Short mmCIF file of C-alpha atoms and ligand atoms in Angstrom, two decimals:
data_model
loop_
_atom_site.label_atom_id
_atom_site.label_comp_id
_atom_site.label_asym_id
_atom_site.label_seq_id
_atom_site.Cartn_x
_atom_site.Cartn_y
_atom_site.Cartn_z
CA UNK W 23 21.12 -7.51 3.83
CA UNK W 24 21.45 -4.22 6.14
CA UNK W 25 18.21 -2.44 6.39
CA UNK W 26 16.93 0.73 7.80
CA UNK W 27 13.56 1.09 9.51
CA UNK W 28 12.08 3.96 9.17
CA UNK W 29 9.16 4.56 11.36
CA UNK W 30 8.72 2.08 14.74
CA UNK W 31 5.35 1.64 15.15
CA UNK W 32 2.67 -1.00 14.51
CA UNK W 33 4.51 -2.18 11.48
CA UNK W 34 7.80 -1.20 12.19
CA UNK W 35 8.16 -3.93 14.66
CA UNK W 36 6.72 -6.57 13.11
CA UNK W 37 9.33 -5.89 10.04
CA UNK W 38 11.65 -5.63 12.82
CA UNK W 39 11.22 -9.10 13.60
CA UNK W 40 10.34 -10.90 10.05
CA UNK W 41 13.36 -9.30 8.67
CA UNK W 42 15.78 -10.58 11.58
CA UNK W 43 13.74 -14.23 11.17
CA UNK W 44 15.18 -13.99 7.40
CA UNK W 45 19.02 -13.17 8.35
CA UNK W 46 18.75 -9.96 7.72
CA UNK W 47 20.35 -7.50 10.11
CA UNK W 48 18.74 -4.19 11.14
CA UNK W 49 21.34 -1.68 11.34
CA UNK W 50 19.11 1.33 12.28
CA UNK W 51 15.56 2.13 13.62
CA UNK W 52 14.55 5.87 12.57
CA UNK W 53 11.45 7.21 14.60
CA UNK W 54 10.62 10.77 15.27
CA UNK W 55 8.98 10.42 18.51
CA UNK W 56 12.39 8.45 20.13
CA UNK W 57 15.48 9.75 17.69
CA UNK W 58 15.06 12.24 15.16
CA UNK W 59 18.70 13.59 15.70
CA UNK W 60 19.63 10.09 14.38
CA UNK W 61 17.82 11.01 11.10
CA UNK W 62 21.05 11.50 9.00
CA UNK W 63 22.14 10.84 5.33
CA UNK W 64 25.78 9.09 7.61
CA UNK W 65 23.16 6.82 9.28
CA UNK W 66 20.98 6.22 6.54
CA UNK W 67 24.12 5.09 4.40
CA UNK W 68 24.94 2.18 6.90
CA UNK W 69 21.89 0.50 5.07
CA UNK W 70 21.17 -1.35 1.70
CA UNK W 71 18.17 -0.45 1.96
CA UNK W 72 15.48 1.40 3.95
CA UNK W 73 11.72 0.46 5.26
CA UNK W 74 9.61 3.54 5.59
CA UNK W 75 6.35 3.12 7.44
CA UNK W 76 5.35 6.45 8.98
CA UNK W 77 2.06 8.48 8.18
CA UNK W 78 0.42 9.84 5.74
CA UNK W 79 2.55 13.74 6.07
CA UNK W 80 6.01 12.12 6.94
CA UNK W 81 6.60 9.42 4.31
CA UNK W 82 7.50 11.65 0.80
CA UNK W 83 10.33 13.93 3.15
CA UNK W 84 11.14 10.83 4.21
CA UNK W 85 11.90 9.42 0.84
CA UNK W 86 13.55 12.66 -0.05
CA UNK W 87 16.04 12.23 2.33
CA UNK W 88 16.56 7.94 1.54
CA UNK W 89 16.79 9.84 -2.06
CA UNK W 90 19.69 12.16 -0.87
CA UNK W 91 21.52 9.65 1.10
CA UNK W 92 21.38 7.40 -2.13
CA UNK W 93 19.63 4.75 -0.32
CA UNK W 94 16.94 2.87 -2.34
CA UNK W 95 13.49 2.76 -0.17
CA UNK W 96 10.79 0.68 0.14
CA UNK W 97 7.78 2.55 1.39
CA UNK W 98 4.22 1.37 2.35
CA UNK W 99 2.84 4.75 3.48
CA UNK W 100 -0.07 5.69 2.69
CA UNK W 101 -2.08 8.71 2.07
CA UNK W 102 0.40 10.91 0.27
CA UNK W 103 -0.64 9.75 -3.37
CA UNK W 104 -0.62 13.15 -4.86
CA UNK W 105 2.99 13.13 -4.05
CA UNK W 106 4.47 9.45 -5.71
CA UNK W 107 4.00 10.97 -9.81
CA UNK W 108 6.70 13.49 -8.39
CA UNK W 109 8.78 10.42 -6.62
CA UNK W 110 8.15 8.45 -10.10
CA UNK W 111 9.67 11.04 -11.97
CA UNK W 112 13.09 11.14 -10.00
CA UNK W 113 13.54 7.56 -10.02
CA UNK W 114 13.04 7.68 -13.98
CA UNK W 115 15.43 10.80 -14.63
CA UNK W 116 17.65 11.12 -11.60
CA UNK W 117 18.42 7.55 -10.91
CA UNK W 118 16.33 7.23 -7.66
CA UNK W 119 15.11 4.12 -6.26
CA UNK W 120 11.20 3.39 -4.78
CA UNK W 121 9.75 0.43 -3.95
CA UNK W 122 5.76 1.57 -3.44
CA UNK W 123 2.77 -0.64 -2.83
CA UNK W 124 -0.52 -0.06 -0.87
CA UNK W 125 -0.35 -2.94 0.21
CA UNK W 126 2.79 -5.59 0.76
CA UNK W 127 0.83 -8.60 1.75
CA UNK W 128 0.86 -11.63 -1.26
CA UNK W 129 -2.75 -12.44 -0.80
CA UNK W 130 -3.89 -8.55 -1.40
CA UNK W 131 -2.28 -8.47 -4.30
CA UNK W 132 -3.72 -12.21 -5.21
CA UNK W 133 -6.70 -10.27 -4.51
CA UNK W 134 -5.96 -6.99 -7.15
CA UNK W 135 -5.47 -9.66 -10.00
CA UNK W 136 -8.98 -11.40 -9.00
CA UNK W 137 -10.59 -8.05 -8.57
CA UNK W 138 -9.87 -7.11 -12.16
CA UNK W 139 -10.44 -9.99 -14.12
CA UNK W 140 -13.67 -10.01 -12.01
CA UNK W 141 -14.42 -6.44 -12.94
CA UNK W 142 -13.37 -7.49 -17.01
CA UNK W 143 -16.65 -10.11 -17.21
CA UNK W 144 -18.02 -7.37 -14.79
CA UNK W 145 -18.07 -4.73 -17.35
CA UNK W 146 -20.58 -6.42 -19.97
CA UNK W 147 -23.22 -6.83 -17.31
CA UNK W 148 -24.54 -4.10 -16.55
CA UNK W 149 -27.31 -4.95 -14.99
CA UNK W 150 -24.85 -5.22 -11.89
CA UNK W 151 -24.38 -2.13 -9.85
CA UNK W 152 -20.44 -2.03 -8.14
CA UNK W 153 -19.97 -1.15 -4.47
CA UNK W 154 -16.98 -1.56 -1.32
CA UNK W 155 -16.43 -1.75 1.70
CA UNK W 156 -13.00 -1.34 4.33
CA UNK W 157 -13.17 -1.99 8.03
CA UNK W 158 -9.66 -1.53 9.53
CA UNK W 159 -8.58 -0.47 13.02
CA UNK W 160 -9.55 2.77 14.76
CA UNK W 161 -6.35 4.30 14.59
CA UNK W 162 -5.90 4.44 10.99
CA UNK W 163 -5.14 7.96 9.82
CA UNK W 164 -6.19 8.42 6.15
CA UNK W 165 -9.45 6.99 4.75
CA UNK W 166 -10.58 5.32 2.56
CA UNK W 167 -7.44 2.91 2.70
CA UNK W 168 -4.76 3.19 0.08
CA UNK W 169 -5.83 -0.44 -0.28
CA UNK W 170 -9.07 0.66 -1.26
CA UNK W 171 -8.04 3.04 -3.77
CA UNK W 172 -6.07 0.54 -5.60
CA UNK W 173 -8.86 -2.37 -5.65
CA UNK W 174 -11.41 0.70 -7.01
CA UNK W 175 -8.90 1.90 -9.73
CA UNK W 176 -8.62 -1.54 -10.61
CA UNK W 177 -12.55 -1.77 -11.29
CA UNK W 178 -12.66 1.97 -12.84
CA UNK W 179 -9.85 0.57 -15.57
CA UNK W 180 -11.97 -2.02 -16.21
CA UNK W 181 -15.83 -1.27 -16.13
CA UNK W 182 -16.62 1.66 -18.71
CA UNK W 183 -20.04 2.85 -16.59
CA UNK W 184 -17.62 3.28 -13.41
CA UNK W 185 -15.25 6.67 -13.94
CA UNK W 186 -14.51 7.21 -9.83
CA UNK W 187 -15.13 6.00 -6.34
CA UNK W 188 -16.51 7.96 -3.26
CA UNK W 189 -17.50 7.82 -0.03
CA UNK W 190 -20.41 9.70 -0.21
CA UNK W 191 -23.55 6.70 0.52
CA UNK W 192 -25.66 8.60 -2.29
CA UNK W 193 -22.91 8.21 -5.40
CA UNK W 194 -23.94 9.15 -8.95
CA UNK W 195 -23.99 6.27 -11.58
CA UNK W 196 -20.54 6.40 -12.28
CA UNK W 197 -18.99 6.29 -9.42
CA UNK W 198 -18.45 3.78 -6.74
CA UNK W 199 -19.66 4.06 -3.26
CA UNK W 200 -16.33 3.01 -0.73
CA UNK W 201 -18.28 2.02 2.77
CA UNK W 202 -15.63 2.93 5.36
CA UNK W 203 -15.64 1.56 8.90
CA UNK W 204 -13.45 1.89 11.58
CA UNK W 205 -13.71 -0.69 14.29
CA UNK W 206 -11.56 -1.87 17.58
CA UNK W 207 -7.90 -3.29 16.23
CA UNK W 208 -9.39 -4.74 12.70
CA UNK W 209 -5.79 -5.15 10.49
CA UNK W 210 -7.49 -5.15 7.37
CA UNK W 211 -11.07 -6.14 5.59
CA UNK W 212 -11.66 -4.98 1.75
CA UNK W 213 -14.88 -5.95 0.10
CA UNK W 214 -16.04 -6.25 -3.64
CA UNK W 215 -19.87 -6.26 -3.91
CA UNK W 216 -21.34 -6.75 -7.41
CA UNK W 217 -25.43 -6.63 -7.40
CA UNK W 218 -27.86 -6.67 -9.47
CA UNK W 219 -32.04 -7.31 -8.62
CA UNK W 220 -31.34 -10.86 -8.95
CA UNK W 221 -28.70 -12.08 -7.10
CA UNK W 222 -25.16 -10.47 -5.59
CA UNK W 223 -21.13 -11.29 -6.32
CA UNK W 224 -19.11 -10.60 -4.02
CA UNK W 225 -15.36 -10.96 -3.00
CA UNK W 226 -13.89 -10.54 0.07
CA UNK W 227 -9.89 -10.49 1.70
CA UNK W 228 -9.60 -10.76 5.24
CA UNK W 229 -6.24 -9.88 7.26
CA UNK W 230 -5.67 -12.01 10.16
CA UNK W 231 -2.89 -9.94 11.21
CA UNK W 232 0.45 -7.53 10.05
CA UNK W 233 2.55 -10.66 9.17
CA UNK W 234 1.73 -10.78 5.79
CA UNK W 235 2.17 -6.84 5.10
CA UNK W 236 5.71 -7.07 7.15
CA UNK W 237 6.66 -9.98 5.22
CA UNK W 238 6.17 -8.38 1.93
CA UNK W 239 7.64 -5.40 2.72
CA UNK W 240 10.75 -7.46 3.96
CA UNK W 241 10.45 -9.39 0.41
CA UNK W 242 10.45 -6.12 -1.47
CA UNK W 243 13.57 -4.91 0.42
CA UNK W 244 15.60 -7.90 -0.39
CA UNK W 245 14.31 -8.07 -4.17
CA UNK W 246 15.64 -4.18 -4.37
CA UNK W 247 19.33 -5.15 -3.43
CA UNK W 248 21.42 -5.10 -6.65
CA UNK W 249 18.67 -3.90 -8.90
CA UNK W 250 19.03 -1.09 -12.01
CA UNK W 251 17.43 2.30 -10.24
CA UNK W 252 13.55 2.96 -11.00
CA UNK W 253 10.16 2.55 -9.65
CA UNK W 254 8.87 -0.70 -8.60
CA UNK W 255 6.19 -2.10 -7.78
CA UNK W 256 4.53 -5.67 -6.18
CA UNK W 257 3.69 -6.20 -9.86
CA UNK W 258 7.78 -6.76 -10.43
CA UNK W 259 7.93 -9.35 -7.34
CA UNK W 260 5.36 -11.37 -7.96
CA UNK W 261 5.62 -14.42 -10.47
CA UNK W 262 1.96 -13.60 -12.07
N1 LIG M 542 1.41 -0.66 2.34
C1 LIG M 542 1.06 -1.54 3.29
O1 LIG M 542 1.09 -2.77 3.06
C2 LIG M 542 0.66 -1.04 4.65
C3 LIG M 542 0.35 -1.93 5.68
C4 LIG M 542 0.05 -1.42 6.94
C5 LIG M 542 0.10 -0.05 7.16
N2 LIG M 542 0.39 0.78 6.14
C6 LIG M 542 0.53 2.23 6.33
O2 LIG M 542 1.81 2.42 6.94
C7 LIG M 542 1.76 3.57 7.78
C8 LIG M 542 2.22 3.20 9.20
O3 LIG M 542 1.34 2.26 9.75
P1 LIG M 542 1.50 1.78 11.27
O4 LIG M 542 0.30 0.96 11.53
O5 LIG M 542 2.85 1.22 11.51
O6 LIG M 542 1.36 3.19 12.04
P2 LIG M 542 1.85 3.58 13.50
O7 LIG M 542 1.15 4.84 13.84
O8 LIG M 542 1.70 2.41 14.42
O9 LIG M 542 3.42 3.87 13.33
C9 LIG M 542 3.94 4.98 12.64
C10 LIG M 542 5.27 5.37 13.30
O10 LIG M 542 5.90 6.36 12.50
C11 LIG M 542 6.50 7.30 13.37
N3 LIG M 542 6.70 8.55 12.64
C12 LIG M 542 5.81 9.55 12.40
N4 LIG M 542 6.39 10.51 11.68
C13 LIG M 542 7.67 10.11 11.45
C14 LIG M 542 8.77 10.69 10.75
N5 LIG M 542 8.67 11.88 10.16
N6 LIG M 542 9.93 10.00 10.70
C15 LIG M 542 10.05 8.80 11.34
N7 LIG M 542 9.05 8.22 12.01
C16 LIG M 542 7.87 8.86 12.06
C17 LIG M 542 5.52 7.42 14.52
O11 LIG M 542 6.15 7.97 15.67
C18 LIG M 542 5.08 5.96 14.70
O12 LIG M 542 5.91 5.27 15.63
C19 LIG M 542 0.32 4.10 7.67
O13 LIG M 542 0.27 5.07 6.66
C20 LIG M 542 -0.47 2.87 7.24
O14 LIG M 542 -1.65 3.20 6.54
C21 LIG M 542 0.66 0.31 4.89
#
C-alpha cells in the first residue's frame, strides 16, 4: 500500500517506521514546518491513502484537501470535534472517505468496551459517584484528551445521573469531574474511578509508548484500501 503522511512529528515518525516494518511504502511526508509547497492534490494522489496527524487547527483543512484530491484519510487529530459531524456528512452524501478515532491503539479501545459495560452495572448503583483522570506529556495541545472525551461519553450513554463531563474540580451531580495533568513525556494515562463511602472501582490504561497508536493507525490505513466510501471508525476494525 502507498501512503501519505501527513504531519511529521511525534507520531508521524513512528507511523513512518511501523508502516515501512509492514511493506508498506511511504510515498510522501507532508509537514508544514519543512514542505508546505509539496502540499498538492498531484502529490496527494501518488497515495492510497493518507495519515494525518497534525494539531488540533490543521487537521479538518487537511482532510478537505485529502477530500479534494479523492484520497481516503485516516486521521487521529484531535481537538477539532466540532468539525467531524460536518466531515461525517460528506463522506455520507458526497462519497468521501474518513477513517477517525481518538485513539488508534487496540488496548484503548479494549479499554472503551470495558469502560461501558462497567458504566452499564455502574448505572444501578448509585451510591457510586463517577470521576477521571488523564496525565499525558507536557506538550499536548488540547485538553482534556480526545481520549478522554470518548471514555466520558461512553459513561454519560450509559449512567442516567451523569449528563456531561468537566474539568472544573467542584462539578454538579451530573456531571463528571476530568482531572487533567500534564507531566514530563507521559504518552498516555486515562483513569476510571467509581466511589462510593464504602469502597472504590477503578480502571486504569497505561501507554508505554506511541507504538500501539502508530500501529493502529497503520492498521486503519490498510483496512481503508478497497473499501465502499463512508465514515469509519475503530469500531469497523476490530473483531468485537
Ligand atoms: N488518535 C490517536 O490515537 C492519537 C495518538 C497520539 C496523538 N494524537 C493527536 O495527534 C496529533 C499530533 O500528535 P503528535 O504527538 O504527533 O504532535 P507533534 O506536535 O509532535 O506533531 C505534529 C506535526 O504536525 C505538523 N503540522 C502542523 N500543522 C500542519 C499542517 N497544517 N499540515 C501539515 N503538518 C502540520 C507540525 O509541524 C508537527 O511536525 C495531536 O492532535 C495529538 O493529540 C492522536
Amino acid at each position: 500500500m502507498k501512503i501519505a503522511i501527513i504531519g511529521y512529528g511525534k507520531m508521524g515518525h513512528v507511523i513512518e517506521q511501523i508502516a515501512k516494518e509492514r511493506s508498506n511504502e511511504v510515498v510522501l511526508i507532508l509537514d508544514a514546518l519543512i514542505n508546505p509547497q509539496d502540499f498538492t492534490a498531484e502529490n496527494l494522489r501518488k497515495a492510497d491513502v493518507a495519515i494525518e496527524f497534525t494539531r488540533p487547527d490543521a487537521a479538518y483543512d487537511n482532510i478537505m484537501k485529502c477530500f479534494n484530491a479523492g484520497v481516503p484519510v485516516v486521521s487521529g487529530t484531535t481537538g477539532w470535534l466540532e468539525k467531524l459531524p460536518e466531515a461525517k456528512r460528506m463522506c455520507k452524501e458526497e462519497g468521501k472517505t474518513l477513517f477517525y478515532s481518538s485513539n488508534y491503539a487496540i488496548g484503548v479501545n479494549i479499554f472503551f468496551r470495558v469502560n461501558k459495560f462497567l458504566a452499564k452495572l455502574m448505572n444501578h448503583y448509585t451510591n457510586y459517584d463517577v470521576n477521571m483522570q488523564e496525565i499525558h506529556h507536557i506538550h499536548k495541545l488540547d485538553k482534556p484528551s480526545g481520549t478522554a472525551i470518548t471514555i466520558a461519553e461512553g459513561i454519560i450513554e450509559n449512567v442516567d445521573r451523569k449528563d456531561s463531563w468537566t474539568l472544573d474540580p467542584k462539578p454538579t451531580d451530573k456531571q463528571i469531574y476530568i482531572d487533567v495533568l500534564r507531566e514530563g513525556e507521559v504518552p498516555g494515562t486515562h483513569t476510571v474511578n467509581y466511589t462510593s463511602p464504602i469502597d472504590d472501582i477503578t480502571i486504569t490504561h497505561v501507554s508505554h509508548n506511541r507504538n500501539g497508536l502508530a500501529l493502529g493507525a497503520v492498521l486503519a490505513a490498510e483496512y481503508l484500501v478497497g473499501k465502499p466510501s463512508g465514515f469509519y471508525t475503530m469500531d469497523d476494525l476490530m473483531d468485537f
